[in-house]
Amino acid sequence: MSAIVSLRGVSKLFPVQGSAQRTKPVRAVDDVTLDIEEGTVVGIVGYSGAGKSTLVRLLNGLERPSEGQVIVKGQDISTLPEGQLRKVRSGIGMIFQQFNLLKSRTVFGNVAYPLRVAGWPKDKIKPRVDELLEFVGIADKAGSYPRRLSGGQQQRVGIARALANAPDILLADEATSALDPETTRDVLRLLRRINKELGTTVVVITHEMHVVREICDTVVMMESGSVVEAGPTYSVFANPRSDSTQRFVATAVHGTPEPDTVARLSAAHPGQLVSIGISEAAPTPLVAATFERHGVGSSVVYGGVTEIQNKILGTLTYELTGSDAAIDAALADLGDVTAVERQTAAAEQRSAPADSAVPHLPVPANAGEQP
């Protein structure tokens, strides 16, 4: 695959407003070099103030970089005059958090609006709008006004409008943040369908890691205007390197017990408690077979496993029974393919302070490899 968007050393500086003490401009985006591959779904993630929204405005030319180049479909848009920039923007659709629909126009009118602005012939507009409304699943709402629609329906109108001119790139800026969980899942499935069926490159700007987990092929983690981590979604989830990425991943991949849970587990289970990272390299059948081979009894007492890019990832806490030597040998074998954290003896666990929790276990770098 080739890059449909490339950023090379891109920075965006804003002057400080109303501050006598602070004279240096704010670097909202700081020396970002990044490729977005054609036909993929890319998640740009970060906390508030990380620079995500500024970055997306650089991608569609609404902001010009202070430094560096923004290359879209082989063309450096950093210095294009506004007239040429408008042509580039026609190939970039935009979906907003608050929908940004025209309240005075019907659903049909909202979707038809960009086509009229682009100069489409009148006899071509209706078939195109009908096609789009059918695609996003709200053909029966063509004559309704936005105020009569649910949040999910309004976002579907926004998506249909963004697709009106058949863009090659679709930017979704916090497109699900205002929606309930069930509607969020529906919208994410629609975005994935757009990517698969239309071949559209989708860039999702979000602070919600579960959104990335659901649909993104690659993830870009931003902090203080810089890219601190980027790569295939499964690899980043399985082996997060930066502190901020680890915090984000923890919100979407569960399984590590909290201190009070550890205390409860220790009191209820006399065997040795061990937390094991579950991944493609160490699926649950492999873990179970390893314990059985060494004559170790094993029972899952806590944990969680999720699916990311059709691969499993999570942490399971086992109660192990058997001789110390057998348990040592089994864990040594598993240590070659996964992260293992072994607790102390049950009696010591029960007397340990509450902060002696089973720690969070990052899965090692080879997590995506076959054993």
Coordinates of C-alpha atoms in Angstrom, one line a residue:
M1 CA 0.0 0.0 0.0
S2 CA 1.1 3.6 -0.6
A3 CA 0.6 6.6 1.5
I4 CA -2.4 8.8 0.6
V5 CA -1.3 11.4 3.2
S6 CA 2.2 12.1 4.4
L7 CA 3.4 14.6 7.0
R8 CA 7.0 15.6 7.0
G9 CA 8.3 17.5 10.0
V10 CA 5.0 19.3 10.5
S11 CA 4.6 21.8 13.3
K12 CA 1.8 24.3 14.0
L13 CA 2.5 27.3 16.2
F14 CA -0.2 29.6 17.6
P15 CA 0.6 33.0 19.2
V16 CA -0.3 33.4 22.8
Q17 CA -3.3 35.5 23.4
G18 CA -3.5 38.0 26.3
S19 CA -0.4 36.8 28.2
A20 CA 2.1 39.4 29.1
Q21 CA 4.4 36.9 30.9
R22 CA 4.4 34.2 28.1
T23 CA 5.8 35.3 24.8
K24 CA 6.7 32.0 23.1
P25 CA 4.0 30.7 20.7
V26 CA 2.2 27.4 21.6
R27 CA 3.2 24.4 19.6
A28 CA -0.1 22.6 19.1
V29 CA 1.6 20.2 16.7
D30 CA 5.3 19.6 17.1
D31 CA 7.5 18.0 14.4
V32 CA 5.2 15.3 13.3
T33 CA 6.3 12.9 10.6
L34 CA 3.6 10.4 9.6
D35 CA 2.3 8.3 6.7
I36 CA -1.4 7.4 6.4
E37 CA -1.7 4.4 4.1
E38 CA -4.4 4.4 1.4
G39 CA -7.4 2.2 2.1
T40 CA -6.9 1.9 5.9
V41 CA -8.6 3.0 9.0
V42 CA -6.3 5.1 11.2
G43 CA -7.0 6.1 14.8
I44 CA -5.3 9.3 16.1
V45 CA -5.6 9.2 19.9
G46 CA -4.7 11.5 22.8
Y47 CA -6.0 13.3 25.8
S48 CA -7.4 16.8 25.5
G49 CA -4.8 19.2 24.3
A50 CA -2.7 16.5 22.7
G51 CA -3.0 18.3 19.3
K52 CA -5.4 15.9 17.6
S53 CA -7.9 18.4 16.3
T54 CA -5.2 20.7 15.1
L55 CA -3.6 17.8 13.2
V56 CA -6.9 17.0 11.4
R57 CA -7.3 20.6 10.4
L58 CA -3.8 20.4 8.9
L59 CA -4.8 17.3 6.9
N60 CA -7.7 19.0 5.2
G61 CA -5.9 22.4 4.7
L62 CA -8.1 24.4 7.2
E63 CA -4.8 25.2 8.9
R64 CA -1.5 25.6 7.2
P65 CA 1.6 24.3 8.9
S66 CA 4.1 26.7 10.4
E67 CA 6.9 24.2 9.5
G68 CA 7.0 21.1 7.3
Q69 CA 5.0 19.6 4.5
V70 CA 1.5 18.1 4.3
I71 CA 1.3 15.9 1.2
V72 CA -2.1 14.7 0.1
K73 CA -2.3 12.3 -2.8
G74 CA 1.2 13.3 -3.9
Q75 CA 0.5 17.0 -3.7
D76 CA 2.1 19.3 -1.1
I77 CA -0.9 21.4 0.1
S78 CA 1.1 23.5 2.5
T79 CA 1.5 26.4 0.1
L80 CA -1.4 25.9 -2.3
P81 CA -3.5 29.0 -3.0
E82 CA -7.0 28.9 -1.7
G83 CA -8.6 28.1 -5.0
Q84 CA -6.5 25.0 -5.6
L85 CA -6.9 24.0 -1.9
R86 CA -10.7 23.9 -2.3
K87 CA -10.3 21.3 -5.0
V88 CA -8.2 19.2 -2.7
R89 CA -10.8 19.5 0.1
S90 CA -13.5 18.2 -2.2
G91 CA -11.8 14.9 -2.0
I92 CA -11.7 14.9 1.8
G93 CA -15.0 14.3 3.7
M94 CA -15.5 15.5 7.3
I95 CA -17.7 14.2 10.1
F96 CA -18.1 16.3 13.3
Q97 CA -18.8 15.5 16.9
Q98 CA -21.9 17.8 17.0
F99 CA -23.1 16.8 13.5
N100 CA -23.2 20.4 12.2
L101 CA -26.4 20.0 10.2
L102 CA -28.3 22.8 8.7
K103 CA -31.5 23.0 10.9
S104 CA -33.5 24.8 8.3
R105 CA -33.0 22.0 5.7
T106 CA -34.4 18.5 5.6
V107 CA -32.2 15.4 5.7
F108 CA -32.4 15.4 1.9
G109 CA -31.4 19.1 1.8
N110 CA -28.5 18.6 4.1
V111 CA -27.0 15.8 2.0
A112 CA -27.8 17.6 -1.3
Y113 CA -26.1 20.8 -0.1
P114 CA -22.5 20.0 -0.9
L115 CA -23.5 18.6 -4.3
R116 CA -25.2 21.9 -5.1
V117 CA -22.2 23.8 -4.0
A118 CA -20.0 21.6 -6.2
G119 CA -22.2 22.4 -9.2
W120 CA -23.8 19.0 -9.7
P121 CA -26.6 19.0 -12.3
K122 CA -30.1 19.0 -10.7
D123 CA -31.1 15.7 -12.4
K124 CA -28.0 14.0 -10.9
I125 CA -28.5 15.2 -7.3
K126 CA -31.6 13.3 -6.3
P127 CA -30.3 9.8 -7.4
R128 CA -27.1 10.5 -5.5
V129 CA -28.8 11.6 -2.3
D130 CA -31.2 8.7 -2.5
E131 CA -28.2 6.3 -2.9
L132 CA -26.4 7.8 0.1
L133 CA -29.4 7.8 2.4
E134 CA -30.0 4.2 1.5
F135 CA -26.4 3.3 2.2
V136 CA -26.4 4.9 5.7
G137 CA -29.8 3.4 6.5
I138 CA -32.0 6.4 6.8
A139 CA -33.8 6.5 3.4
D140 CA -37.1 6.8 5.2
K141 CA -36.0 10.1 6.9
A142 CA -35.3 12.1 3.7
G143 CA -38.2 14.6 4.4
S144 CA -37.5 15.0 8.2
Y145 CA -35.7 17.9 9.8
P146 CA -32.7 17.4 12.1
R147 CA -34.6 18.3 15.2
R148 CA -36.8 15.2 14.6
L149 CA -33.9 12.8 14.5
S150 CA -32.0 10.9 17.2
G151 CA -28.3 11.6 17.7
G152 CA -27.4 8.5 15.8
Q153 CA -29.7 9.4 12.9
Q154 CA -28.2 12.9 12.8
Q155 CA -24.7 11.4 12.6
R156 CA -25.8 9.2 9.8
V157 CA -26.9 12.3 7.9
G158 CA -23.5 13.8 8.6
I159 CA -21.8 10.8 7.2
A160 CA -24.0 10.7 4.1
R161 CA -23.2 14.4 3.6
A162 CA -19.5 13.8 4.0
L163 CA -19.7 11.0 1.4
A164 CA -21.6 13.2 -1.1
N165 CA -18.7 14.0 -3.4
A166 CA -17.2 10.5 -3.1
P167 CA -14.1 11.5 -1.1
D168 CA -11.0 9.4 -1.0
I169 CA -10.4 10.4 2.6
L170 CA -12.9 10.6 5.4
L171 CA -12.0 12.5 8.6
A172 CA -14.1 11.7 11.7
D173 CA -13.3 14.2 14.5
E174 CA -14.7 12.7 17.8
A175 CA -17.6 11.4 15.7
T176 CA -19.0 9.1 18.4
S177 CA -18.3 11.2 21.5
A178 CA -21.8 12.5 21.7
L179 CA -23.5 9.1 21.2
D180 CA -24.6 6.3 23.5
P181 CA -22.7 3.0 23.5
E182 CA -25.1 1.1 21.2
T183 CA -25.3 4.0 18.7
T184 CA -21.6 4.3 18.8
R185 CA -21.2 0.6 17.8
D186 CA -23.6 1.2 14.9
V187 CA -21.7 4.2 13.7
L188 CA -18.4 2.4 14.0
R189 CA -19.7 -0.5 11.9
L190 CA -20.9 2.0 9.3
L191 CA -17.4 3.6 9.1
R192 CA -15.8 0.2 8.7
R193 CA -18.3 -0.6 6.0
I194 CA -17.4 2.6 4.2
N195 CA -13.8 1.7 4.3
K196 CA -14.4 -1.9 3.1
E197 CA -17.0 -1.3 0.4
L198 CA -16.0 2.1 -0.9
G199 CA -12.2 1.8 -0.3
T200 CA -12.2 5.1 1.5
T201 CA -9.3 5.9 3.8
V202 CA -10.8 6.8 7.2
V203 CA -9.0 8.8 9.8
V204 CA -10.6 8.7 13.3
I205 CA -9.7 11.3 15.8
T206 CA -10.7 10.2 19.3
H207 CA -9.9 10.0 23.0
E208 CA -11.7 6.7 23.3
M209 CA -9.4 3.7 23.0
H210 CA -12.3 1.3 22.5
V211 CA -13.1 3.1 19.3
V212 CA -9.6 2.3 18.0
R213 CA -9.9 -1.3 19.2
E214 CA -13.1 -1.8 17.3
I215 CA -12.3 -0.5 13.8
C216 CA -8.7 0.8 13.4
D217 CA -5.9 -0.9 11.4
T218 CA -3.3 1.4 12.8
V219 CA -3.1 3.8 15.8
V220 CA -1.2 7.0 16.3
M221 CA -0.7 8.2 19.9
M222 CA -0.2 11.9 20.4
E223 CA 0.9 13.8 23.5
S224 CA 1.8 17.5 23.8
G225 CA 1.6 17.9 20.0
S226 CA 4.0 15.1 19.2
V227 CA 3.5 11.5 18.1
V228 CA 4.8 9.3 20.9
E229 CA 3.8 5.9 19.4
A230 CA 2.4 4.6 16.2
G231 CA 1.9 1.2 14.6
P232 CA -0.5 -1.6 13.9
T233 CA -3.3 -1.6 16.4
Y234 CA -2.7 -5.0 17.8
S235 CA 1.0 -4.4 18.2
V236 CA 0.4 -1.1 20.0
F237 CA -2.2 -2.7 22.3
A238 CA -0.1 -5.7 23.0
N239 CA 3.1 -3.9 23.7
P240 CA 2.4 -0.2 24.6
R241 CA 5.7 1.6 25.1
S242 CA 4.8 5.1 26.3
D243 CA 3.2 5.9 29.6
S244 CA 0.3 7.6 27.9
T245 CA -0.3 4.7 25.6
Q246 CA -0.3 2.3 28.5
R247 CA -2.9 4.3 30.3
F248 CA -5.1 4.4 27.2
V249 CA -4.8 0.7 26.5
A250 CA -5.7 -0.1 30.1
T251 CA -9.1 1.5 29.4
A252 CA -9.9 -0.9 26.6
V253 CA -8.1 -4.1 27.5
H254 CA -9.2 -5.4 30.9
G255 CA -8.2 -8.3 33.0
T256 CA -5.8 -7.1 35.7
P257 CA -7.4 -7.2 39.2
E258 CA -7.5 -4.2 41.4
P259 CA -5.9 -4.4 44.9
D260 CA -9.2 -5.2 46.7
T261 CA -10.0 -7.9 44.1
V262 CA -6.6 -9.5 44.8
A263 CA -7.3 -9.6 48.5
R264 CA -10.6 -11.3 47.9
L265 CA -9.1 -13.8 45.4
S266 CA -6.3 -14.6 47.9
A267 CA -8.7 -15.3 50.7
A268 CA -10.9 -17.5 48.5
H269 CA -8.2 -19.5 46.7
P270 CA -5.5 -21.2 48.7
G271 CA -3.4 -22.1 45.6
Q272 CA -0.8 -19.8 44.0
L273 CA -2.2 -16.9 42.0
V274 CA -0.5 -16.1 38.7
S275 CA -1.4 -13.5 36.1
I276 CA -0.6 -14.4 32.5
G277 CA -0.8 -12.3 29.4
I278 CA -3.0 -14.0 26.8
S279 CA -2.2 -13.2 23.2
E280 CA -1.7 -14.8 19.8
A281 CA 1.6 -16.1 21.0
A282 CA 0.0 -17.6 24.2
P283 CA -3.6 -18.5 23.6
T284 CA -5.5 -20.1 26.5
P285 CA -5.2 -23.7 25.0
L286 CA -1.4 -23.3 25.0
V287 CA -1.4 -22.1 28.6
A288 CA -3.7 -24.9 29.7
A289 CA -1.7 -27.6 27.9
T290 CA 1.6 -26.3 29.5
F291 CA 0.1 -26.6 32.9
E292 CA -1.2 -30.1 32.2
R293 CA 2.1 -31.3 30.7
H294 CA 3.8 -30.4 34.0
G295 CA 1.1 -31.9 36.2
V296 CA -0.1 -28.5 37.5
G297 CA -3.7 -28.0 38.3
S298 CA -5.0 -24.7 36.9
S299 CA -8.3 -22.7 37.2
V300 CA -9.1 -19.2 35.9
V301 CA -10.3 -17.1 38.9
Y302 CA -10.2 -13.7 37.3
G303 CA -9.5 -11.9 34.0
G304 CA -10.6 -10.7 30.7
V305 CA -9.8 -11.3 27.0
T306 CA -10.8 -9.2 24.1
E307 CA -10.5 -9.3 20.3
I308 CA -8.4 -6.8 18.4
Q309 CA -8.0 -7.1 14.6
N310 CA -9.3 -10.7 14.9
K311 CA -6.6 -11.6 17.5
I312 CA -7.0 -12.2 21.2
L313 CA -5.4 -10.1 23.9
G314 CA -5.9 -9.8 27.6
T315 CA -4.8 -11.0 31.1
L316 CA -6.1 -14.1 33.0
T317 CA -5.4 -14.8 36.7
Y318 CA -5.0 -18.5 37.5
E319 CA -5.0 -20.4 40.7
L320 CA -2.3 -23.1 40.4
T321 CA -2.0 -26.3 42.5
G322 CA 0.8 -28.7 42.5
S323 CA 4.4 -28.9 43.7
D324 CA 6.5 -25.8 43.6
A325 CA 9.0 -27.5 41.3
A326 CA 6.2 -28.3 38.8
I327 CA 4.8 -24.8 38.9
D328 CA 8.2 -23.3 38.5
A329 CA 8.8 -25.5 35.4
A330 CA 5.5 -24.6 33.8
L331 CA 5.9 -20.9 34.4
A332 CA 9.4 -21.0 33.0
D333 CA 8.0 -22.6 29.8
L334 CA 5.3 -20.0 29.5
G335 CA 7.8 -17.2 30.2
D336 CA 9.3 -17.8 26.8
V337 CA 6.1 -16.7 25.0
T338 CA 4.2 -14.4 27.3
A339 CA 4.4 -12.1 30.3
V340 CA 4.0 -14.0 33.6
E341 CA 3.7 -12.5 37.1
R342 CA 3.7 -14.9 40.0
Q343 CA 2.3 -14.0 43.4
T344 CA 3.9 -15.1 46.7
A345 CA 2.5 -18.0 48.8
A346 CA -1.2 -17.8 49.7
A347 CA -0.5 -17.2 53.4
E348 CA 1.8 -14.3 52.5
Q349 CA -0.7 -12.9 50.1
R350 CA -3.4 -12.7 52.8
S351 CA -1.1 -10.9 55.1
A352 CA 0.3 -8.5 52.5
P353 CA -0.9 -4.9 52.3
A354 CA -3.7 -4.0 50.0
D355 CA -1.3 -2.4 47.4
S356 CA 0.3 -5.8 46.6
A357 CA -2.0 -6.2 43.6
V358 CA -1.2 -8.4 40.7
P359 CA 0.5 -5.7 38.5
H360 CA -0.6 -4.8 35.0
L361 CA 1.1 -7.1 32.6
P362 CA 2.1 -5.8 29.2
V363 CA 2.3 -8.6 26.6
P364 CA 5.9 -8.7 25.2
A365 CA 6.9 -7.5 21.7
N366 CA 6.5 -11.0 20.2
A367 CA 2.9 -11.1 21.1
G368 CA 1.7 -11.1 17.5
E369 CA 4.0 -14.0 16.5
Q370 CA 3.1 -17.6 16.5
P371 CA 4.8 -19.8 19.1

